[in-house]
Amino acid sequence: MGKKVRRIGVMTSGGDSPGMNAAIRAVVRTCAYYHTECVGYYRGYQGMINGESVNMNARSVRNIINQGGTILQSARSKGFLTEEGRARAAENLKRDGVDAMILIGGDGTFRGGQVFSKEHGFPLIGVPGTIDNDIYGTNYAIGYDTALNTVVEAIDKIRDTASSHNRLFFVEVMGRDAGFIALNSGIGAGAEEILIPEENLGLERLLDSLERSRRAGKTSSIVVVSEGDKIGKNVFELADYVKKNLPNYDARVTVLGHIQRGGRPSCFDRVLASRLSVKAVELLLDGKKDLMVGMLNNEIVSCSLDQALKGKHNINKDLLRISEILST
Ligand code: ATP
């Protein structure tokens, strides 16, 4: 049994995601509830290296549950990739009297945490926050649901103009090497085709499918392209290729970009962030360490950081079948 946790540090790291503020709020208020001190670090690991910290209490997190972004800000830290940078971070945590850390971020953040824990022995718990949803051990990561809603709203608008002008739109969405955003937003927005890295549709099949749609009487179409998809890697080249091969189509491209990270978190993300973060603090106070909290089948669970990093969160391939049936 490690030493009793009296002071918990919290930070947000990697790409920001809507709902991170709700997670910070829940960490801080759960600490207050259990009479445990809480300190926030700015800009993820970089703030830990620079010693940029702030004491937080229940009132420090008022009125943030509804805000996108993260009040602690986020960063990708090159310094933390070095032993020297991590040693400086450890010195700062010791100086601040921090006994344990809660890391809100994606897999890179957890990988950094794992190395840090091995080298310096700080107990830590990861809270998954990334719009990409590419984390094993949880059905949902904080921010994914909000990003999906943002994408669907944007595609709805694009559809209005696509159908007014009989156009084919390629809409590129985020997700890095995972197709969660593309697949689910594609179904939600009624896309004709969805291109994701997990399933290589191939150019020929894409052309066939678009031709079939046209013959079936569709005058406008939406193709959702995940940024990590192999044939959609360059969505502009893909659109050019389709224009050359299917000259009847007036093809356009929209890259949704960073609007997908912003905005007020959905209720789902706020509740998810709250549940995960309460659990994260309770696990630390219970003497647990090096775990990631997650939600599986609506239950809050935890797995080792090791498992979270080794496992792969797979998409539900049945959704591809659903999409194919519904785009008839
Ligand atoms: P997102 O999924 O939104 O990109 P992320 O947490 O995966 O979020 P990364 O930039 O991959 O974002 O990781 C966040 C930070 O974690 C990095 O900038 C780096 O400081 C640290 N980190 C990542 N991998 C390691 C590692 N192997 N060793 C030490 N630190 C690491």
Tab-separated table of C-alpha atoms and ligand atoms in Angstrom:
chain	number	residue	atom	x	y	z
A	1	MET	CA	0.000	0.000	0.000
A	2	GLY	CA	1.490	3.371	-1.060
A	3	LYS	CA	1.395	6.524	1.054
A	4	LYS	CA	-1.954	8.204	1.641
A	5	VAL	CA	-2.971	10.596	-1.135
A	6	ARG	CA	-3.572	14.103	0.272
A	7	ARG	CA	-2.914	16.321	-2.710
A	8	ILE	CA	-3.898	15.444	-6.288
A	9	GLY	CA	-2.622	17.133	-9.452
A	10	VAL	CA	-4.698	17.391	-12.628
A	11	MET	CA	-3.825	18.398	-16.182
A	12	THR	CA	-5.172	18.208	-19.757
A	13	SER	CA	-2.821	17.110	-22.538
A	14	GLY	CA	-2.662	16.387	-26.269
A	15	GLY	CA	-5.476	17.558	-28.544
A	16	ASP	CA	-8.187	19.405	-26.610
A	17	SER	CA	-11.702	18.007	-26.657
A	18	PRO	CA	-15.081	19.397	-25.577
A	19	GLY	CA	-15.893	18.169	-22.083
A	20	MET	CA	-12.357	18.475	-20.694
A	21	ASN	CA	-13.602	21.360	-18.536
A	22	ALA	CA	-16.386	19.198	-17.157
A	23	ALA	CA	-13.697	16.631	-16.288
A	24	ILE	CA	-11.491	19.212	-14.541
A	25	ARG	CA	-14.520	20.463	-12.611
A	26	ALA	CA	-15.411	16.960	-11.502
A	27	VAL	CA	-11.841	16.186	-10.383
A	28	VAL	CA	-11.610	19.418	-8.378
A	29	ARG	CA	-15.041	19.068	-6.773
A	30	THR	CA	-14.551	15.397	-5.934
A	31	CYS	CA	-11.269	16.326	-4.230
A	32	ALA	CA	-13.118	19.040	-2.274
A	33	TYR	CA	-15.846	16.564	-1.327
A	34	TYR	CA	-13.247	14.163	0.093
A	35	HIS	CA	-11.230	16.967	1.788
A	36	THR	CA	-8.292	16.387	-0.518
A	37	GLU	CA	-6.228	19.243	-1.948
A	38	CYS	CA	-6.120	19.741	-5.691
A	39	VAL	CA	-3.594	21.493	-7.903
A	40	GLY	CA	-3.943	22.138	-11.630
A	41	TYR	CA	-1.031	22.180	-14.098
A	42	TYR	CA	-1.242	24.366	-17.180
A	43	ARG	CA	-0.584	23.065	-20.702
A	44	GLY	CA	-0.221	19.391	-19.821
A	45	TYR	CA	3.258	17.979	-19.375
A	46	GLN	CA	4.824	21.277	-20.397
A	47	GLY	CA	3.313	22.979	-17.353
A	48	MET	CA	4.579	20.173	-15.136
A	49	ILE	CA	8.090	20.725	-16.528
A	50	ASN	CA	7.865	24.505	-16.127
A	51	GLY	CA	6.228	24.304	-12.701
A	52	GLU	CA	3.159	26.265	-13.858
A	53	SER	CA	0.569	25.262	-11.307
A	54	VAL	CA	-2.488	26.674	-9.583
A	55	ASN	CA	-4.212	25.608	-6.375
A	56	MET	CA	-7.815	24.753	-7.157
A	57	ASN	CA	-10.895	24.604	-4.989
A	58	ALA	CA	-14.596	24.009	-5.635
A	59	ARG	CA	-15.101	27.673	-6.590
A	60	SER	CA	-12.199	27.697	-9.118
A	61	VAL	CA	-14.302	25.587	-11.456
A	62	ARG	CA	-17.590	27.481	-11.327
A	63	ASN	CA	-19.378	28.010	-14.656
A	64	ILE	CA	-17.064	25.861	-16.742
A	65	ILE	CA	-19.131	22.693	-17.218
A	66	ASN	CA	-20.714	24.233	-20.325
A	67	GLN	CA	-17.503	25.558	-21.892
A	68	GLY	CA	-15.511	23.930	-24.713
A	69	GLY	CA	-11.703	23.801	-24.624
A	70	THR	CA	-9.866	23.490	-21.324
A	71	ILE	CA	-9.252	26.192	-18.697
A	72	LEU	CA	-5.945	24.481	-17.902
A	73	GLN	CA	-5.025	24.640	-21.598
A	74	SER	CA	-3.334	21.808	-23.427
A	75	ALA	CA	-0.045	21.223	-25.225
A	76	ARG	CA	2.116	18.655	-26.909
A	77	SER	CA	5.390	18.703	-24.982
A	78	LYS	CA	8.694	17.758	-26.656
A	79	GLY	CA	10.460	18.209	-23.315
A	80	PHE	CA	8.487	15.382	-21.718
A	81	LEU	CA	9.855	12.964	-24.316
A	82	THR	CA	13.253	13.358	-22.619
A	83	GLU	CA	14.393	11.848	-19.311
A	84	GLU	CA	15.622	15.251	-18.223
A	85	GLY	CA	12.227	16.886	-18.879
A	86	ARG	CA	10.408	14.189	-16.929
A	87	ALA	CA	12.874	14.543	-14.023
A	88	ARG	CA	12.132	18.277	-13.878
A	89	ALA	CA	8.410	17.554	-13.875
A	90	ALA	CA	8.900	15.109	-10.981
A	91	GLU	CA	10.890	17.695	-8.995
A	92	ASN	CA	8.103	20.230	-9.473
A	93	LEU	CA	5.424	17.792	-8.338
A	94	LYS	CA	7.480	17.017	-5.217
A	95	ARG	CA	8.014	20.718	-4.573
A	96	ASP	CA	4.239	21.269	-4.860
A	97	GLY	CA	3.556	18.369	-2.487
A	98	VAL	CA	1.566	16.473	-5.109
A	99	ASP	CA	1.106	12.779	-4.260
A	100	ALA	CA	-0.704	11.608	-7.391
A	101	MET	CA	-1.815	12.852	-10.814
A	102	ILE	CA	-4.931	12.672	-12.976
A	103	LEU	CA	-4.132	12.900	-16.690
A	104	ILE	CA	-6.936	13.912	-19.021
A	105	GLY	CA	-5.960	13.192	-22.625
A	106	GLY	CA	-5.428	10.628	-25.341
A	107	ASP	CA	-3.144	7.631	-25.811
A	108	GLY	CA	0.007	9.764	-26.178
A	109	THR	CA	-0.746	11.320	-22.819
A	110	PHE	CA	-1.137	7.883	-21.241
A	111	ARG	CA	2.086	6.653	-22.859
A	112	GLY	CA	3.929	9.607	-21.321
A	113	GLY	CA	2.263	8.892	-17.974
A	114	GLN	CA	3.299	5.276	-18.049
A	115	VAL	CA	6.972	6.180	-18.585
A	116	PHE	CA	6.739	8.864	-15.880
A	117	SER	CA	5.184	6.494	-13.361
A	118	LYS	CA	7.874	3.858	-13.969
A	119	GLU	CA	10.695	6.389	-13.592
A	120	HIS	CA	9.365	8.464	-10.692
A	121	GLY	CA	6.703	6.364	-8.980
A	122	PHE	CA	3.860	8.869	-8.982
A	123	PRO	CA	0.493	7.082	-8.841
A	124	LEU	CA	-1.654	8.226	-11.720
A	125	ILE	CA	-5.008	7.657	-13.341
A	126	GLY	CA	-5.844	8.427	-16.970
A	127	VAL	CA	-9.174	9.912	-18.038
A	128	PRO	CA	-9.766	9.409	-21.789
A	129	GLY	CA	-10.414	12.690	-23.591
A	130	THR	CA	-10.064	12.774	-27.370
A	131	ILE	CA	-12.519	13.421	-30.166
A	132	ASP	CA	-10.964	10.526	-32.120
A	133	ASN	CA	-12.405	7.939	-29.690
A	134	ASP	CA	-9.459	5.667	-30.493
A	135	ILE	CA	-8.863	4.453	-26.936
A	136	TYR	CA	-9.190	0.867	-25.796
A	137	GLY	CA	-11.028	0.205	-22.518
A	138	THR	CA	-13.886	2.629	-23.035
A	139	ASN	CA	-16.779	2.784	-25.462
A	140	TYR	CA	-16.531	6.573	-25.470
A	141	ALA	CA	-13.828	9.153	-24.867
A	142	ILE	CA	-14.727	12.662	-23.692
A	143	GLY	CA	-15.387	14.984	-26.636
A	144	TYR	CA	-16.261	12.374	-29.226
A	145	ASP	CA	-20.025	12.785	-28.914
A	146	THR	CA	-19.824	16.579	-29.197
A	147	ALA	CA	-17.543	16.297	-32.239
A	148	LEU	CA	-20.004	13.884	-33.866
A	149	ASN	CA	-22.844	16.336	-33.358
A	150	THR	CA	-20.755	19.171	-34.781
A	151	VAL	CA	-19.939	17.100	-37.862
A	152	VAL	CA	-23.549	16.028	-38.422
A	153	GLU	CA	-24.748	19.626	-38.138
A	154	ALA	CA	-22.125	20.741	-40.670
A	155	ILE	CA	-22.985	17.946	-43.115
A	156	ASP	CA	-26.693	18.792	-42.831
A	157	LYS	CA	-25.820	22.283	-44.033
A	158	ILE	CA	-23.613	20.980	-46.824
A	159	ARG	CA	-26.441	18.707	-47.930
A	160	ASP	CA	-28.722	21.726	-48.371
A	161	THR	CA	-26.328	23.290	-50.839
A	162	ALA	CA	-25.413	19.934	-52.441
A	163	SER	CA	-29.029	19.194	-53.256
A	164	SER	CA	-29.738	22.731	-54.501
A	165	HIS	CA	-26.921	22.444	-57.049
A	166	ASN	CA	-26.929	18.692	-57.740
A	167	ARG	CA	-23.418	18.350	-56.421
A	168	LEU	CA	-21.240	15.626	-55.001
A	169	PHE	CA	-19.481	16.690	-51.796
A	170	PHE	CA	-16.453	15.020	-50.249
A	171	VAL	CA	-16.419	15.993	-46.576
A	172	GLU	CA	-13.172	15.283	-44.760
A	173	VAL	CA	-13.505	14.712	-41.025
A	174	MET	CA	-10.950	14.152	-38.235
A	175	GLY	CA	-10.181	10.879	-36.450
A	176	ARG	CA	-6.479	10.314	-37.134
A	177	ASP	CA	-6.058	6.594	-37.874
A	178	ALA	CA	-9.549	5.701	-36.644
A	179	GLY	CA	-12.841	5.935	-38.493
A	180	PHE	CA	-15.205	6.449	-35.544
A	181	ILE	CA	-16.146	10.033	-36.374
A	182	ALA	CA	-16.527	9.329	-40.097
A	183	LEU	CA	-18.552	6.155	-39.693
A	184	ASN	CA	-21.028	7.417	-37.124
A	185	SER	CA	-21.419	10.930	-38.510
A	186	GLY	CA	-21.786	9.408	-41.979
A	187	ILE	CA	-24.693	7.272	-40.857
A	188	GLY	CA	-26.173	10.107	-38.798
A	189	ALA	CA	-26.013	12.505	-41.712
A	190	GLY	CA	-27.161	9.944	-44.289
A	191	ALA	CA	-23.956	9.873	-46.374
A	192	GLU	CA	-23.916	7.835	-49.578
A	193	GLU	CA	-20.398	6.542	-48.928
A	194	ILE	CA	-18.096	6.544	-45.912
A	195	LEU	CA	-14.345	6.112	-46.327
A	196	ILE	CA	-12.499	4.945	-43.211
A	197	PRO	CA	-9.002	3.585	-42.597
A	198	GLU	CA	-10.308	0.294	-41.160
A	199	GLU	CA	-11.971	-0.715	-44.444
A	200	ASN	CA	-10.302	-0.076	-47.767
A	201	LEU	CA	-13.181	0.523	-50.169
A	202	GLY	CA	-10.873	1.097	-53.144
A	203	LEU	CA	-11.271	3.616	-55.943
A	204	GLU	CA	-13.089	1.278	-58.311
A	205	ARG	CA	-15.770	0.405	-55.796
A	206	LEU	CA	-16.219	4.066	-54.923
A	207	LEU	CA	-16.751	4.941	-58.604
A	208	ASP	CA	-19.162	2.004	-59.021
A	209	SER	CA	-21.134	3.054	-56.001
A	210	LEU	CA	-21.415	6.680	-57.151
A	211	GLU	CA	-22.474	5.541	-60.603
A	212	ARG	CA	-25.130	3.305	-59.077
A	213	SER	CA	-26.427	6.201	-56.971
A	214	ARG	CA	-26.753	8.362	-60.055
A	215	ARG	CA	-28.546	5.635	-61.987
A	216	ALA	CA	-30.865	5.159	-59.001
A	217	GLY	CA	-31.945	8.775	-59.408
A	218	LYS	CA	-29.821	10.534	-56.781
A	219	THR	CA	-28.913	13.996	-57.945
A	220	SER	CA	-26.629	14.953	-55.061
A	221	SER	CA	-24.360	12.924	-52.826
A	222	ILE	CA	-22.270	13.207	-49.703
A	223	VAL	CA	-19.134	11.122	-49.211
A	224	VAL	CA	-17.644	11.329	-45.719
A	225	VAL	CA	-13.877	10.791	-45.771
A	226	SER	CA	-11.900	10.069	-42.626
A	227	GLU	CA	-8.573	11.926	-42.581
A	228	GLY	CA	-6.732	8.609	-42.091
A	229	ASP	CA	-8.393	6.736	-44.962
A	230	LYS	CA	-5.978	5.270	-47.481
A	231	ILE	CA	-7.676	6.330	-50.705
A	232	GLY	CA	-8.897	9.603	-49.230
A	233	LYS	CA	-5.451	10.570	-47.850
A	234	ASN	CA	-5.583	13.596	-50.096
A	235	VAL	CA	-9.236	14.426	-50.427
A	236	PHE	CA	-8.619	17.035	-53.162
A	237	GLU	CA	-6.808	14.486	-55.362
A	238	LEU	CA	-9.603	12.021	-54.693
A	239	ALA	CA	-12.218	14.540	-55.838
A	240	ASP	CA	-10.160	15.287	-58.983
A	241	TYR	CA	-9.921	11.591	-59.762
A	242	VAL	CA	-13.681	11.162	-59.411
A	243	LYS	CA	-14.350	14.245	-61.576
A	244	LYS	CA	-12.115	12.810	-64.327
A	245	ASN	CA	-13.782	9.418	-64.227
A	246	LEU	CA	-17.353	10.537	-63.654
A	247	PRO	CA	-17.631	13.816	-65.551
A	248	ASN	CA	-21.373	13.976	-64.859
A	249	TYR	CA	-20.603	14.770	-61.243
A	250	ASP	CA	-19.916	18.319	-60.082
A	251	ALA	CA	-17.614	17.340	-57.211
A	252	ARG	CA	-16.584	19.657	-54.366
A	253	VAL	CA	-14.521	19.261	-51.221
A	254	THR	CA	-15.087	20.515	-47.677
A	255	VAL	CA	-12.475	19.936	-44.986
A	256	LEU	CA	-14.183	20.466	-41.648
A	257	GLY	CA	-10.930	20.888	-39.700
A	258	HIS	CA	-10.697	22.317	-36.221
A	259	ILE	CA	-14.327	23.290	-35.780
A	260	GLN	CA	-14.677	19.622	-34.814
A	261	ARG	CA	-12.712	20.204	-31.620
A	262	GLY	CA	-14.632	23.239	-30.432
A	263	GLY	CA	-18.030	24.134	-29.086
A	264	ARG	CA	-20.087	23.535	-25.997
A	265	PRO	CA	-19.883	19.937	-24.845
A	266	SER	CA	-22.999	17.838	-25.377
A	267	CYS	CA	-24.888	16.668	-22.308
A	268	PHE	CA	-23.561	13.180	-22.989
A	269	ASP	CA	-19.944	14.389	-22.795
A	270	ARG	CA	-20.604	16.402	-19.636
A	271	VAL	CA	-22.114	13.416	-17.863
A	272	LEU	CA	-19.403	11.079	-19.158
A	273	ALA	CA	-16.636	13.472	-18.035
A	274	SER	CA	-18.275	13.825	-14.624
A	275	ARG	CA	-18.678	10.095	-14.050
A	276	LEU	CA	-15.155	9.204	-15.236
A	277	SER	CA	-13.487	11.916	-13.190
A	278	VAL	CA	-15.299	11.183	-9.925
A	279	LYS	CA	-14.158	7.579	-10.342
A	280	ALA	CA	-10.572	8.656	-11.111
A	281	VAL	CA	-10.281	10.577	-7.822
A	282	GLU	CA	-11.937	7.788	-5.846
A	283	LEU	CA	-9.510	5.221	-7.266
A	284	LEU	CA	-6.503	7.316	-6.207
A	285	LEU	CA	-7.943	7.822	-2.721
A	286	ASP	CA	-8.463	4.081	-2.587
A	287	GLY	CA	-4.726	3.544	-3.144
A	288	LYS	CA	-5.056	2.451	-6.799
A	289	LYS	CA	-2.636	3.607	-9.485
A	290	ASP	CA	-1.640	3.403	-13.134
A	291	LEU	CA	-5.165	2.780	-14.354
A	292	MET	CA	-7.399	4.313	-16.969
A	293	VAL	CA	-11.074	4.838	-16.239
A	294	GLY	CA	-13.595	4.102	-18.969
A	295	MET	CA	-17.232	3.465	-19.666
A	296	LEU	CA	-18.247	0.060	-20.991
A	297	ASN	CA	-21.931	-0.754	-21.479
A	298	ASN	CA	-22.840	2.317	-19.411
A	299	GLU	CA	-20.818	1.126	-16.397
A	300	ILE	CA	-17.777	3.049	-15.171
A	301	VAL	CA	-14.843	0.631	-15.139
A	302	SER	CA	-11.056	0.745	-15.092
A	303	CYS	CA	-8.204	-1.137	-16.737
A	304	SER	CA	-4.438	-0.871	-16.424
A	305	LEU	CA	-2.761	1.844	-18.489
A	306	ASP	CA	-0.774	-0.987	-20.019
A	307	GLN	CA	-3.935	-2.695	-21.281
A	308	ALA	CA	-5.361	0.599	-22.513
A	309	LEU	CA	-2.199	1.209	-24.532
A	310	LYS	CA	-1.805	-2.322	-25.881
A	311	GLY	CA	-5.443	-2.906	-26.778
A	312	LYS	CA	-7.164	-1.664	-29.906
A	313	HIS	CA	-10.575	-0.049	-29.895
A	314	ASN	CA	-12.231	-1.513	-32.966
A	315	ILE	CA	-15.042	0.058	-34.900
A	316	ASN	CA	-18.304	-1.846	-35.120
A	317	LYS	CA	-18.136	-3.220	-38.654
A	318	ASP	CA	-21.865	-3.837	-38.660
A	319	LEU	CA	-22.228	-0.075	-39.023
A	320	LEU	CA	-20.644	-0.354	-42.494
A	321	ARG	CA	-23.332	-2.838	-43.469
A	322	ILE	CA	-26.019	-0.517	-42.084
A	323	SER	CA	-24.581	2.360	-44.080
A	324	GLU	CA	-24.540	0.267	-47.271
A	325	ILE	CA	-28.164	-0.805	-46.830
A	326	LEU	CA	-29.356	2.713	-46.108
A	327	SER	CA	-27.567	4.385	-48.994
A	328	THR	CA	-29.513	2.289	-51.527
B	1	ATP	P1	-4.849	13.207	-29.055
B	1	ATP	O1	-5.404	11.807	-29.136
B	1	ATP	O2	-5.925	14.207	-29.021
B	1	ATP	O3	-3.788	13.499	-30.080
B	1	ATP	P2	-2.785	12.549	-27.170
B	1	ATP	O4	-2.789	12.505	-25.685
B	1	ATP	O5	-2.655	11.227	-27.881
B	1	ATP	O6	-4.105	13.322	-27.616
B	1	ATP	P3	-0.102	13.294	-27.972
B	1	ATP	O7	0.440	14.564	-28.537
B	1	ATP	O8	0.137	12.037	-28.734
B	1	ATP	O9	-1.652	13.537	-27.682
B	1	ATP	O10	0.552	13.089	-26.510
B	1	ATP	C1	0.532	14.133	-25.557
B	1	ATP	C2	1.892	14.331	-24.961
B	1	ATP	O11	2.262	13.168	-24.210
B	1	ATP	C3	3.039	14.507	-25.944
B	1	ATP	O12	3.105	15.839	-26.437
B	1	ATP	C4	4.246	14.158	-25.085
B	1	ATP	O13	4.629	15.253	-24.290
B	1	ATP	C5	3.679	13.069	-24.177
B	1	ATP	N1	4.113	11.739	-24.659
B	1	ATP	C6	3.595	11.021	-25.667
B	1	ATP	N2	4.261	9.863	-25.861
B	1	ATP	C7	5.250	9.855	-24.933
B	1	ATP	C8	6.321	8.945	-24.606
B	1	ATP	N3	6.491	7.793	-25.266
B	1	ATP	N4	7.149	9.288	-23.597
B	1	ATP	C9	6.991	10.444	-22.920
B	1	ATP	N5	6.018	11.338	-23.181
B	1	ATP	C10	5.163	11.060	-24.174
